[in-house]
mmCIF file of C-alpha atoms in Angstrom:
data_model
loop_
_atom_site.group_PDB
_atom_site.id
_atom_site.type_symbol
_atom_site.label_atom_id
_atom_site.label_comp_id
_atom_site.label_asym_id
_atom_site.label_seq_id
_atom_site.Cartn_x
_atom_site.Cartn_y
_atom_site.Cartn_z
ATOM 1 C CA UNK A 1 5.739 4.104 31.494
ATOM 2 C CA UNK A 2 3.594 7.087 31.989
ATOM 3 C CA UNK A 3 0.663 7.345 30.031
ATOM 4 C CA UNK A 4 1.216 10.126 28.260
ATOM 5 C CA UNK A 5 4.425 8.680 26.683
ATOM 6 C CA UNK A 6 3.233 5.833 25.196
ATOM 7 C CA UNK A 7 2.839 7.208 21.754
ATOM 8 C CA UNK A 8 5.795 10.682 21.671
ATOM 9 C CA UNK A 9 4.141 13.485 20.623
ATOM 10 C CA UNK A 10 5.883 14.357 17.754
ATOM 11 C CA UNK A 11 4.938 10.606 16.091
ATOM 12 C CA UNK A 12 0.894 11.897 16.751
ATOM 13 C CA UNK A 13 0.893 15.230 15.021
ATOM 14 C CA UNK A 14 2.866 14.185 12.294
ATOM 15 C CA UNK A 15 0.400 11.139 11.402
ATOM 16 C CA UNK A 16 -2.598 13.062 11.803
ATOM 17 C CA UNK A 17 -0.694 15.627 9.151
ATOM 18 C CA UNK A 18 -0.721 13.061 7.297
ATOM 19 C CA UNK A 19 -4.142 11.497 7.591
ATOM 20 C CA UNK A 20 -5.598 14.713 7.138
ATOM 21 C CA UNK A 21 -3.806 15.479 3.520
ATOM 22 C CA UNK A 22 -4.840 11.778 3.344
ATOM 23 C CA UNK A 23 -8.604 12.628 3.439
ATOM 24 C CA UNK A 24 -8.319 15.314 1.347
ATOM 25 C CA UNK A 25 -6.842 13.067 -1.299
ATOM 26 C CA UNK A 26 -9.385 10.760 -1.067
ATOM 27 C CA UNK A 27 -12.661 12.906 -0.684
ATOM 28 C CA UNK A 28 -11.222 14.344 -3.774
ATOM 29 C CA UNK A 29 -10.881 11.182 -5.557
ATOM 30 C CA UNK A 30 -14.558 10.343 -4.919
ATOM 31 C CA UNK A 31 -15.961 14.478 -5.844
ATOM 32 C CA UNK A 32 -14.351 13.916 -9.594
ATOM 33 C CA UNK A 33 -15.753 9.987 -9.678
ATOM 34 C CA UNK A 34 -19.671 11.744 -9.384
ATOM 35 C CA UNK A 35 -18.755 14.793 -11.114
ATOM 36 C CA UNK A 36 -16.761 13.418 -14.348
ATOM 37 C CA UNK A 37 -18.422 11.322 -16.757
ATOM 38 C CA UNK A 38 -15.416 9.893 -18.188
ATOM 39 C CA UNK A 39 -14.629 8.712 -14.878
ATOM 40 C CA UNK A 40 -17.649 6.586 -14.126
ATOM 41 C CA UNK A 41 -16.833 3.374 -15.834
ATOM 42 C CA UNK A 42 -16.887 0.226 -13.723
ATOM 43 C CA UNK A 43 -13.531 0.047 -12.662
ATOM 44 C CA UNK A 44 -13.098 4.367 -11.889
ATOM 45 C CA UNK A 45 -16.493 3.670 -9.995
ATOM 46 C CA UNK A 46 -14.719 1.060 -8.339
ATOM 47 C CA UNK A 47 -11.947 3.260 -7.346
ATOM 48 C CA UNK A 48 -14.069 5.821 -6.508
ATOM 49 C CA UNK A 49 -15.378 3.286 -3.385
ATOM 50 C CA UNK A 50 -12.133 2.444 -2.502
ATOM 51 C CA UNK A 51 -11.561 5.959 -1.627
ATOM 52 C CA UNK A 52 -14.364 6.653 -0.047
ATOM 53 C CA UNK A 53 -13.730 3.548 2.339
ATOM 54 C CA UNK A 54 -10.160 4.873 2.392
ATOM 55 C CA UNK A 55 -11.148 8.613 3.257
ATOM 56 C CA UNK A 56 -13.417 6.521 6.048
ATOM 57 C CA UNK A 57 -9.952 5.021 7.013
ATOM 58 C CA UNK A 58 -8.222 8.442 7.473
ATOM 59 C CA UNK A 59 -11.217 9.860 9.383
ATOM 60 C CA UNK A 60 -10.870 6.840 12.060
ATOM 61 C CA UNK A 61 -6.620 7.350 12.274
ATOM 62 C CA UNK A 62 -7.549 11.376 12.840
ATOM 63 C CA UNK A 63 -9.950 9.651 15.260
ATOM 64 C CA UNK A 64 -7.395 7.837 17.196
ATOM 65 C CA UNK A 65 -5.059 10.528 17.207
ATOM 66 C CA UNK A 66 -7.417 13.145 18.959
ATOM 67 C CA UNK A 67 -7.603 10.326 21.325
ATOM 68 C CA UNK A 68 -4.235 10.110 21.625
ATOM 69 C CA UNK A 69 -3.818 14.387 22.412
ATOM 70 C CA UNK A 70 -6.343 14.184 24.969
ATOM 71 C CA UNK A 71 -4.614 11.485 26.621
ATOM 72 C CA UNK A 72 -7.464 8.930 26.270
ATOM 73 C CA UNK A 73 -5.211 5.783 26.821
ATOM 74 C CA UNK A 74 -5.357 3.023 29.388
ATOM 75 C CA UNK A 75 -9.371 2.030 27.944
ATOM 76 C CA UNK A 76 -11.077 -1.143 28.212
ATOM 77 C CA UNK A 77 -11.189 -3.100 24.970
ATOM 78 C CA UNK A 78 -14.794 -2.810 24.631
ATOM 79 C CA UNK A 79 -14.574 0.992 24.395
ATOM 80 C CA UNK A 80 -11.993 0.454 21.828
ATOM 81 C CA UNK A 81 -13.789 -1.913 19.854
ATOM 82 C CA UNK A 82 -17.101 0.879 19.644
ATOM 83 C CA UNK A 83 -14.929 3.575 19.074
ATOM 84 C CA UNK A 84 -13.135 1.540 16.569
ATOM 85 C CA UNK A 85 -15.897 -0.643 14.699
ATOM 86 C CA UNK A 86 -16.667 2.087 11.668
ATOM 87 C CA UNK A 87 -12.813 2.357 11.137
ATOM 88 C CA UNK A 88 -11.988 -0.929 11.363
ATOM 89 C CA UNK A 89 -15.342 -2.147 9.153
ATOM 90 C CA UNK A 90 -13.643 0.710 6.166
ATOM 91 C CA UNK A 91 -10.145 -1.183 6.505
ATOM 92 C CA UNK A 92 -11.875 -4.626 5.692
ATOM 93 C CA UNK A 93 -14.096 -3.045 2.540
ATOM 94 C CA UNK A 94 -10.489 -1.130 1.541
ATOM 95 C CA UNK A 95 -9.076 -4.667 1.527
ATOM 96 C CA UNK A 96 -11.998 -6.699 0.031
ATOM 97 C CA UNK A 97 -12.472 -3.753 -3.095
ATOM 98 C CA UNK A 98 -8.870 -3.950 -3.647
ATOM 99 C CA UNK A 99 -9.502 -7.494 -4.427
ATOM 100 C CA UNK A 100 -12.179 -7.010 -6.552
ATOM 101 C CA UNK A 101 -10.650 -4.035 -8.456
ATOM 102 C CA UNK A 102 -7.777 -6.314 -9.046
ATOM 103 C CA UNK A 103 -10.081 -9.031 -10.485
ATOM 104 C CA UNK A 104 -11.994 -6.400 -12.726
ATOM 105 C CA UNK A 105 -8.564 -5.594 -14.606
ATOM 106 C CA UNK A 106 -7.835 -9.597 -14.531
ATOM 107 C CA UNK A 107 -10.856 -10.071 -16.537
ATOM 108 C CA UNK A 108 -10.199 -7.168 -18.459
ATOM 109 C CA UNK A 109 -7.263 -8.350 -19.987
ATOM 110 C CA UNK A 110 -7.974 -11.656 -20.228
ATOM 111 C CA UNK A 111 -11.661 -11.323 -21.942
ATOM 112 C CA UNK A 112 -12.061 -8.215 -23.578
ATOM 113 C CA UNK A 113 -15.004 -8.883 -25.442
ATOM 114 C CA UNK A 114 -16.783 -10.461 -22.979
ATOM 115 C CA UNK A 115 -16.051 -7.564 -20.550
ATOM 116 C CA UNK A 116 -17.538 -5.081 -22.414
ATOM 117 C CA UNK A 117 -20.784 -7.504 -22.198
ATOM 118 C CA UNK A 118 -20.376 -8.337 -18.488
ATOM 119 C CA UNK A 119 -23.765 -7.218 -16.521
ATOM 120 C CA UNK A 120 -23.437 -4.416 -14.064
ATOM 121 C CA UNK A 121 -25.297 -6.919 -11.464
ATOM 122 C CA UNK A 122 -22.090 -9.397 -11.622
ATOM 123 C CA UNK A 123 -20.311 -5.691 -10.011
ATOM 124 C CA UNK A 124 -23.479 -5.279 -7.454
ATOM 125 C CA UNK A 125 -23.171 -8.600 -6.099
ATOM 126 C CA UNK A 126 -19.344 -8.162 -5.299
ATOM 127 C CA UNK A 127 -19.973 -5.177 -3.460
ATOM 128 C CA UNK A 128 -22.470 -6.948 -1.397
ATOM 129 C CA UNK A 129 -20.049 -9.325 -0.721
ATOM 130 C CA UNK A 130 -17.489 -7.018 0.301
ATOM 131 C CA UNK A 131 -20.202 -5.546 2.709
ATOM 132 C CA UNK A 132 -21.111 -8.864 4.074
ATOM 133 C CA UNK A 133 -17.526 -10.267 4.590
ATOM 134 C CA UNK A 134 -16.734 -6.607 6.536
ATOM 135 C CA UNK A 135 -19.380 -6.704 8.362
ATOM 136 C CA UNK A 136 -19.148 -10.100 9.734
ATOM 137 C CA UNK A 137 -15.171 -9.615 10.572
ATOM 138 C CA UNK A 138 -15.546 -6.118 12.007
ATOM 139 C CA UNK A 139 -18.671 -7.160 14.102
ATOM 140 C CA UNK A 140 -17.081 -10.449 15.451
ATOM 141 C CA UNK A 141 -14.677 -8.162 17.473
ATOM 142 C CA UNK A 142 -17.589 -7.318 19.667
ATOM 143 C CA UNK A 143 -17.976 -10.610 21.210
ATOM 144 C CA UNK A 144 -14.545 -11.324 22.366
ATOM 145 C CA UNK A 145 -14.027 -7.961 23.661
ATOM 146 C CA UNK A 146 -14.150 -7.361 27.202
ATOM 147 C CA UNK A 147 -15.039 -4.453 30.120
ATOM 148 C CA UNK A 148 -11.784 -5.894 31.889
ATOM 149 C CA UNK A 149 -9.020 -6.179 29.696
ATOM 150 C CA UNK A 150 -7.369 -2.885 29.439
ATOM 151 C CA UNK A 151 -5.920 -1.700 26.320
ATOM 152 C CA UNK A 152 -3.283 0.815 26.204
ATOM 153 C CA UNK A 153 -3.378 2.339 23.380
ATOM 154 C CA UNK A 154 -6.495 1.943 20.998
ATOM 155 C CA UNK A 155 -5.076 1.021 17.817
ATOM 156 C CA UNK A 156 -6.743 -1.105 15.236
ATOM 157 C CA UNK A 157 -4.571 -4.039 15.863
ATOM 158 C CA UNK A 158 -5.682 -3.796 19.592
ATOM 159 C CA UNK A 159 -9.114 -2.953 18.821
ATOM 160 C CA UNK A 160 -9.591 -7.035 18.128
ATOM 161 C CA UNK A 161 -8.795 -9.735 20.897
ATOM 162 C CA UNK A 162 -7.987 -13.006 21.389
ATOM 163 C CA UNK A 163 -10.402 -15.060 18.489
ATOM 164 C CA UNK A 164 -11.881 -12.283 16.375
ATOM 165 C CA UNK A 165 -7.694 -11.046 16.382
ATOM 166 C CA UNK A 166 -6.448 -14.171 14.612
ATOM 167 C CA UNK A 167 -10.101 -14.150 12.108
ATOM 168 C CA UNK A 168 -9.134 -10.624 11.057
ATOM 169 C CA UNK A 169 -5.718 -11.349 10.722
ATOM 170 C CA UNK A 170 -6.015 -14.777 9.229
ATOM 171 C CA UNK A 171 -8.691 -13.065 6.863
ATOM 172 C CA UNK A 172 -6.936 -10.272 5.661
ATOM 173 C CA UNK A 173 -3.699 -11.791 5.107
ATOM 174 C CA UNK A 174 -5.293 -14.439 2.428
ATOM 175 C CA UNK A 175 -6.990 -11.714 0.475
ATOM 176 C CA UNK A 176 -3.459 -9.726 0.423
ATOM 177 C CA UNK A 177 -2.113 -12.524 -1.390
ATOM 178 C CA UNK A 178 -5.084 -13.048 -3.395
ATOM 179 C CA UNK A 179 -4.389 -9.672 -4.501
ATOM 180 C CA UNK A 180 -0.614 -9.947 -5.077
ATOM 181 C CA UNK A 181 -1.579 -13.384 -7.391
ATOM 182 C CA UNK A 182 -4.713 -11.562 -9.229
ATOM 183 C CA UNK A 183 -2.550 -8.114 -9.889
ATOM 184 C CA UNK A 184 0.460 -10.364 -10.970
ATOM 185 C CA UNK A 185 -1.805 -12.030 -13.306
ATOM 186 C CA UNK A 186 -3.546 -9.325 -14.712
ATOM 187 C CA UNK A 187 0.324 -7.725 -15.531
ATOM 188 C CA UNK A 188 1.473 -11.218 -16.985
ATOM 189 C CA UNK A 189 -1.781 -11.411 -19.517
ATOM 190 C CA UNK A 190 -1.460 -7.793 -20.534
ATOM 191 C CA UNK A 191 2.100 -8.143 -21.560
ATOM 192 C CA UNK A 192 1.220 -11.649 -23.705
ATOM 193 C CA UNK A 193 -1.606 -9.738 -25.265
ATOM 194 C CA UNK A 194 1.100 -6.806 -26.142
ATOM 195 C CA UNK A 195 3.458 -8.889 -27.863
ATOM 196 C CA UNK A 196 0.952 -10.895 -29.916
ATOM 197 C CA UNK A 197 -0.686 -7.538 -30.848
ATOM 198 C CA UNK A 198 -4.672 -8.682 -29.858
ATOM 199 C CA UNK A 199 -6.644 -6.547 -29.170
ATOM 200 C CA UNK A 200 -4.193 -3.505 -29.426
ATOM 201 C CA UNK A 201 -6.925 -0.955 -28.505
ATOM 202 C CA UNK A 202 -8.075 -2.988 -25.741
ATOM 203 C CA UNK A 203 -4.607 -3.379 -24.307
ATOM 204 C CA UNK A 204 -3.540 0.400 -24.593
ATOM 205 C CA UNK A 205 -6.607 1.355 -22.441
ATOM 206 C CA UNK A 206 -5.989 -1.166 -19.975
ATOM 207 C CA UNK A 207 -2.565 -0.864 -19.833
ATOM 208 C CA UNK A 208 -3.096 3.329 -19.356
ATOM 209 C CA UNK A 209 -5.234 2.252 -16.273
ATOM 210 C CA UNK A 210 -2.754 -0.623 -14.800
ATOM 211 C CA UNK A 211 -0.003 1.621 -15.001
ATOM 212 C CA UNK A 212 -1.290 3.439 -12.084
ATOM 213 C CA UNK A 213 -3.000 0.441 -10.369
ATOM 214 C CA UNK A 214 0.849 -0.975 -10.726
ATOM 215 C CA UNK A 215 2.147 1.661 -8.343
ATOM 216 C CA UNK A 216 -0.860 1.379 -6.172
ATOM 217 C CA UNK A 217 -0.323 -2.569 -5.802
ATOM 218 C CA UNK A 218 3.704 -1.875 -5.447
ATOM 219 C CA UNK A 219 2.418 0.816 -2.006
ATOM 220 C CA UNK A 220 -0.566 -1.918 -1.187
ATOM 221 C CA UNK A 221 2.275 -4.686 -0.764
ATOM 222 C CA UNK A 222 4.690 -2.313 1.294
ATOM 223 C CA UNK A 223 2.317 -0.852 3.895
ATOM 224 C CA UNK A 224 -0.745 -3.477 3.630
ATOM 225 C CA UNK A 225 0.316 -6.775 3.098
ATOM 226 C CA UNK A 226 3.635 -6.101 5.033
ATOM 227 C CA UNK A 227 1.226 -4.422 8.187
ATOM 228 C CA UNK A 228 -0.640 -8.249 8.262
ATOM 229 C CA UNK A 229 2.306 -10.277 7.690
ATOM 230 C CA UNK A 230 4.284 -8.800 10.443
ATOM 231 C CA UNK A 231 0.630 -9.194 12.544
ATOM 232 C CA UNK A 232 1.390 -12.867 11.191
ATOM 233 C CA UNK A 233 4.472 -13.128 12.913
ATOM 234 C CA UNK A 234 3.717 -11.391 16.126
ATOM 235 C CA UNK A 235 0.288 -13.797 16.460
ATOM 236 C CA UNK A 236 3.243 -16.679 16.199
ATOM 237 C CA UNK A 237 5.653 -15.562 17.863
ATOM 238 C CA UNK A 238 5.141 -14.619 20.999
ATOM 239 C CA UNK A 239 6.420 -11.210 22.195
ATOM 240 C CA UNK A 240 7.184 -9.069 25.603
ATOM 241 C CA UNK A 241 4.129 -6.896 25.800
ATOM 242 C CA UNK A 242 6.866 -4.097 25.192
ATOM 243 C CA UNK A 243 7.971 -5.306 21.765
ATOM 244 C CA UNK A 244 4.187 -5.449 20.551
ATOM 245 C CA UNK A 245 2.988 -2.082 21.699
ATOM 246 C CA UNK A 246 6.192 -0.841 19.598
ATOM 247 C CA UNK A 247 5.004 -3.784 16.690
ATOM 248 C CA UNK A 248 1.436 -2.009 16.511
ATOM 249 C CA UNK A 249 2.453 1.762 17.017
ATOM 250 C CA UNK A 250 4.820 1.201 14.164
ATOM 251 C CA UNK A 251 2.782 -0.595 11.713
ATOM 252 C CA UNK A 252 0.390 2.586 11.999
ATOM 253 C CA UNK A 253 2.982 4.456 9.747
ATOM 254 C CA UNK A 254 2.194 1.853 6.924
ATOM 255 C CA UNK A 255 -1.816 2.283 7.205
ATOM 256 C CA UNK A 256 -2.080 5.440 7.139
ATOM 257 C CA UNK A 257 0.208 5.878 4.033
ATOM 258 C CA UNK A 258 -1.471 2.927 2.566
ATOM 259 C CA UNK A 259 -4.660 5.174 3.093
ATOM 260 C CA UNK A 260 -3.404 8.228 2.025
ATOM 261 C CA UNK A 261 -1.075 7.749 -1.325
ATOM 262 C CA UNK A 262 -3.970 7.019 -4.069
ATOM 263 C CA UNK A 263 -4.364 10.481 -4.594
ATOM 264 C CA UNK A 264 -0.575 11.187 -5.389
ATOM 265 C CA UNK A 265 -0.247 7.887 -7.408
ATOM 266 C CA UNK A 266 -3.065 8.757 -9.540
ATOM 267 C CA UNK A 267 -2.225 12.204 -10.163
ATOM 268 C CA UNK A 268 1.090 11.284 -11.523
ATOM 269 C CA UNK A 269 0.406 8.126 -13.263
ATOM 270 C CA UNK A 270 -3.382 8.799 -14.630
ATOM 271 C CA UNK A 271 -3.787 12.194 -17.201
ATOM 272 C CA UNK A 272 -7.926 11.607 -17.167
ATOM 273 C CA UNK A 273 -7.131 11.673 -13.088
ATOM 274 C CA UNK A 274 -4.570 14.411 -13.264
ATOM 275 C CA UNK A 275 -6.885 16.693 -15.330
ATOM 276 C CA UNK A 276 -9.882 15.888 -13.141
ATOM 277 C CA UNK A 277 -8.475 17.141 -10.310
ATOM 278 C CA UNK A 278 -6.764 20.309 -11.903
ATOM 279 C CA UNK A 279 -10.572 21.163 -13.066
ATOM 280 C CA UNK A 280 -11.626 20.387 -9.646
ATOM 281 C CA UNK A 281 -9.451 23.066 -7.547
ATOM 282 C CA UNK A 282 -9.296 25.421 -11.055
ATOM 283 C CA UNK A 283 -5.729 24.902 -11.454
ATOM 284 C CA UNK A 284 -6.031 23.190 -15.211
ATOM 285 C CA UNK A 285 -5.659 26.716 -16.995
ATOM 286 C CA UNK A 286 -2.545 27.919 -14.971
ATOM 287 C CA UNK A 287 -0.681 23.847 -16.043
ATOM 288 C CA UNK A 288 -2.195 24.837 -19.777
ATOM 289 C CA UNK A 289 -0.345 27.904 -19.715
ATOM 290 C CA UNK A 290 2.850 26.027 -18.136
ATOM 291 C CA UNK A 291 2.558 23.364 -21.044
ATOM 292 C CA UNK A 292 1.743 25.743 -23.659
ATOM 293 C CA UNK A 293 4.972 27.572 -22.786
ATOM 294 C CA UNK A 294 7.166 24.600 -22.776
ATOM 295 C CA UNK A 295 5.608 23.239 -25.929
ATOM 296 C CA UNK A 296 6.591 27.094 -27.839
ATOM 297 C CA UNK A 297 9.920 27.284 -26.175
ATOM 298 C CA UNK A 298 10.827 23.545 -27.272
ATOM 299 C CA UNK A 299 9.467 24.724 -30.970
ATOM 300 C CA UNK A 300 11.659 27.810 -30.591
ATOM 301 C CA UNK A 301 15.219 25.238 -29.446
ATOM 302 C CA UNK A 302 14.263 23.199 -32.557
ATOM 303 C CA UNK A 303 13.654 26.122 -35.140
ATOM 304 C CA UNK A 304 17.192 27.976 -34.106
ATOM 305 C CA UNK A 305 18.787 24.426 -34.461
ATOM 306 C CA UNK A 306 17.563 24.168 -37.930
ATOM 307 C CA UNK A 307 18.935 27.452 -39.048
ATOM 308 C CA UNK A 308 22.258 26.756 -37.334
#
């Protein structure tokens, strides 16, 4: 196959299109986290990291993709590895935070009081954790890559070989379903707290919060966790060389919208969110006009029905 058709052309622009909105998204995630006070509690400031790491994410897939237009395949997978090690170091802190985010709202829910008391140091020393764990699975890449193996498309499941492949892999698929069991959790102890009506307050804010996080988890386990677990398979199975280049140019759909949907999801689901980023792009007085209307048209409809 000729070089220039190993990833079609229309599959490259339409991924960076999407990378690009993706960044967007997430830079904007992270402006409103420093510029709205109601946004800065533990948990938003935690959210605010993940996008950061996650605009870091879409900066490395527009990365590849420019590679990809000017035809830079065929590379050793040393090269790949440098020009892949900042990327690939923002996937493993988007994986770790989500982890820890999930844990936060675990915690939440199932210690209220004690939350509200928990020291902000407890938070510090999980991000240095996250930093430590990245930076030792990103940077073990480097010594099992090689100036003679050729890689034919740089991609960040071929940016890792042979023994720092299966640590990554191995790694990231046990925090995926560390994630799945904490999220679950969290769900399973808000609902019990609901129906014996503790800490009602409590609840209501958390539950505001987990709504989104619910859809965010639901995308996490569809492009995420189902990008590792097929990495699973295809590190046990043993494929044609054909069948895996497809495997790994594939699976790039799911990070990339992994990457690029907490925006969206927190626009719809989140109103602090929703009007954050309205204020941010001065859109909030043209949807308060919108509303406004609605809400004297649906006075009007009621008043005429009471006269009929």
């Amino acid at each position: 196959m000729n070089a220039t058709n190993l990833v079609p052309a229309p599959m490259i622009y339409l991924t960076l299109t999407i990378s690009i909105i993706g960044l967007i998204g997430n830079l904007t995630i992270v402006f409103v986290t420093v510029w709205n006070k109601r946004l800065q509690s533990r948990c938003n400031v935690l959210i605010g990291l993940l996008a950061l790491f996650d605009a870091i994410v879409c900066i490395y897939l527009i990365h590849l993709r420019i590679l990809m237009i000017l035809d830079m395949y065929m590379i050793t997978s040393t090269k790949c590895f440098l020009l892949s090690s900042y990327g690939l170091f923002a996937l493993n802190m988007q994986s770790s935070l989500g982890l820890v985010i999930g844990l936060d709202r675990l915690y939440n829910v199932t210690f209220p009081t004690r939350y509200s008391q928990l020291s902000n140091s407890v938070y510090t020393s999980f991000i240095f954790m996250c930093v430590i764990f990245s930076f030792v699975i990103t940077f073990s890449g480097y010594s099992y890559s090689s100036d003679t193996e050729i890689v034919s498309v740089c991609l960040p499941p071929t940016a890792y070989t042979d023994k720092s492949r299966v640590i990554w892999i191995g790694s990231n698929f046990i925090i995926s379903i560390l994630v799945i069991l904490v999220y679950g959790g969290a769900h399973i102890r808000c609902r019990i707290l609901k129906a014996n009506h503790v800490h009602e307050q409590t609840v209501e804010t958390v539950n505001r919060l987990l709504k989104s996080l619910t859809v965010v988890i639901a995308i996490y386990v569809c492009t995420w966790f189902l990008t590792i677990s097929s990495l699973v398979v295809s590190q046990v199975i043993t494929f044609s060389p054909m069948v895996t280049a497809e495997i790994n140019r594939q699976l790039g759909w799911l990070v990339i919208i992994n990457a690029s949907l907490n925006f969206f999801v927190y626009f719809w689901r989140a109103s602090e969110y929703r009007k954050a980023f309205l204020r941010l792009y001065g859109l909030s007085r043209l949807f308060r006009t919108e509303s406004t209307s609605m809400e004297a048209a649906s006075r009007v409809l009621k008043s005429s029905h009471v006269r009929i």
